[in-house]
XYZ file of C-alpha atoms in Angstrom:
110
model
C -14.254 1.167 -18.943
C -13.116 -1.736 -17.428
C -9.144 -1.057 -18.438
C -9.422 2.264 -16.572
C -11.106 0.829 -13.438
C -8.017 -2.086 -13.549
C -5.840 0.295 -14.223
C -6.523 2.310 -11.292
C -6.765 -0.453 -8.786
C -3.598 -1.369 -10.070
C -2.346 1.850 -9.143
C -3.811 2.971 -5.805
C -2.241 -1.200 -4.640
C 1.549 -0.527 -6.341
C 1.271 3.318 -4.246
C -0.356 1.303 -1.273
C 2.869 -1.157 -1.051
C 4.955 1.085 -1.513
C 4.015 3.462 1.019
C 3.767 0.585 3.766
C 7.011 -0.980 2.651
C 8.807 2.282 3.643
C 7.910 1.116 7.372
C 10.274 -1.897 6.872
C 13.407 -1.003 8.210
C 16.689 -3.597 7.557
C 18.893 -3.496 10.611
C 22.994 -4.437 9.836
C 23.432 -8.070 11.235
C 26.114 -6.839 12.769
C 24.319 -4.403 15.204
C 22.875 -7.628 17.882
C 19.435 -7.575 19.512
C 17.796 -4.271 18.480
C 15.559 -2.905 21.429
C 11.716 -1.272 20.598
C 13.496 2.530 20.048
C 16.284 0.666 17.285
C 19.466 0.951 19.802
C 21.950 -0.822 19.198
C 22.219 -3.923 20.404
C 24.935 -6.409 22.578
C 27.878 -6.500 20.127
C 29.819 -4.902 18.209
C 31.614 -4.582 14.515
C 34.573 -6.413 15.463
C 33.254 -9.063 17.423
C 30.662 -9.407 14.252
C 33.476 -9.795 11.948
C 34.720 -12.214 13.731
C 31.854 -14.249 13.840
C 31.978 -14.623 10.235
C 35.230 -15.029 9.962
C 34.668 -17.860 11.926
C 31.918 -19.399 9.848
C 34.142 -19.294 6.796
C 37.037 -20.937 8.596
C 34.617 -23.193 9.505
C 32.639 -23.867 6.071
C 36.820 -24.280 4.476
C 37.264 -26.778 6.672
C 34.265 -28.829 6.216
C 33.640 -28.736 2.292
C 31.148 -31.237 2.177
C 28.788 -29.794 4.328
C 28.054 -27.319 1.647
C 26.399 -23.924 1.481
C 23.487 -24.762 3.494
C 21.063 -23.490 1.103
C 17.972 -26.743 0.981
C 17.759 -26.729 -2.783
C 15.857 -30.009 -2.462
C 13.692 -29.566 0.624
C 9.868 -27.874 0.206
C 11.188 -24.941 1.964
C 14.269 -24.288 -0.128
C 14.623 -23.287 -4.083
C 14.316 -26.036 -6.169
C 11.197 -27.581 -4.016
C 9.720 -23.908 -3.610
C 10.155 -23.974 -7.657
C 8.808 -27.209 -8.060
C 5.651 -26.834 -5.581
C 4.662 -23.209 -7.714
C 5.278 -25.004 -11.176
C 2.463 -27.693 -9.634
C -0.278 -25.534 -8.143
C -0.223 -22.984 -11.090
C 0.388 -25.678 -13.897
C -3.137 -27.219 -12.315
C -4.315 -24.076 -12.600
C -3.436 -23.585 -15.874
C -4.489 -26.989 -17.190
C -7.750 -27.271 -15.257
C -8.381 -23.465 -17.362
C -7.298 -24.721 -20.803
C -9.637 -28.214 -20.462
C -12.827 -26.023 -18.804
C -12.326 -23.311 -21.799
C -12.449 -26.405 -24.788
C -15.495 -27.320 -23.688
C -18.977 -25.597 -22.727
C -21.475 -23.754 -24.602
C -19.266 -20.965 -25.344
C -16.609 -23.440 -26.845
C -16.352 -22.839 -30.904
C -17.568 -25.217 -33.244
C -15.671 -27.633 -34.846
C -12.952 -27.326 -32.588
C -11.974 -30.155 -30.029
């Protein structure tokens, strides 16, 4: 009975997320500042391509500056991975230690 309820709740959650994800519209970068009605912003595709070309030239001129991705920052890739692993590892460790003792632990183990 519990598996049927869990499966039904999971399906409802997936379909609900899918329904609300439809409302999120991603606009292309070259559109500029997009208004509330979805109208195109202030600069054109050609201007956006020129800005991107300048960014590439600036990155090639300064190779020591890196890609701009903060790997060791807490908000970066590696920092977020370490923080997530610490949190979930701590929870798993606490549950593992807690599960080895108590009134429902098997006799003769630990």
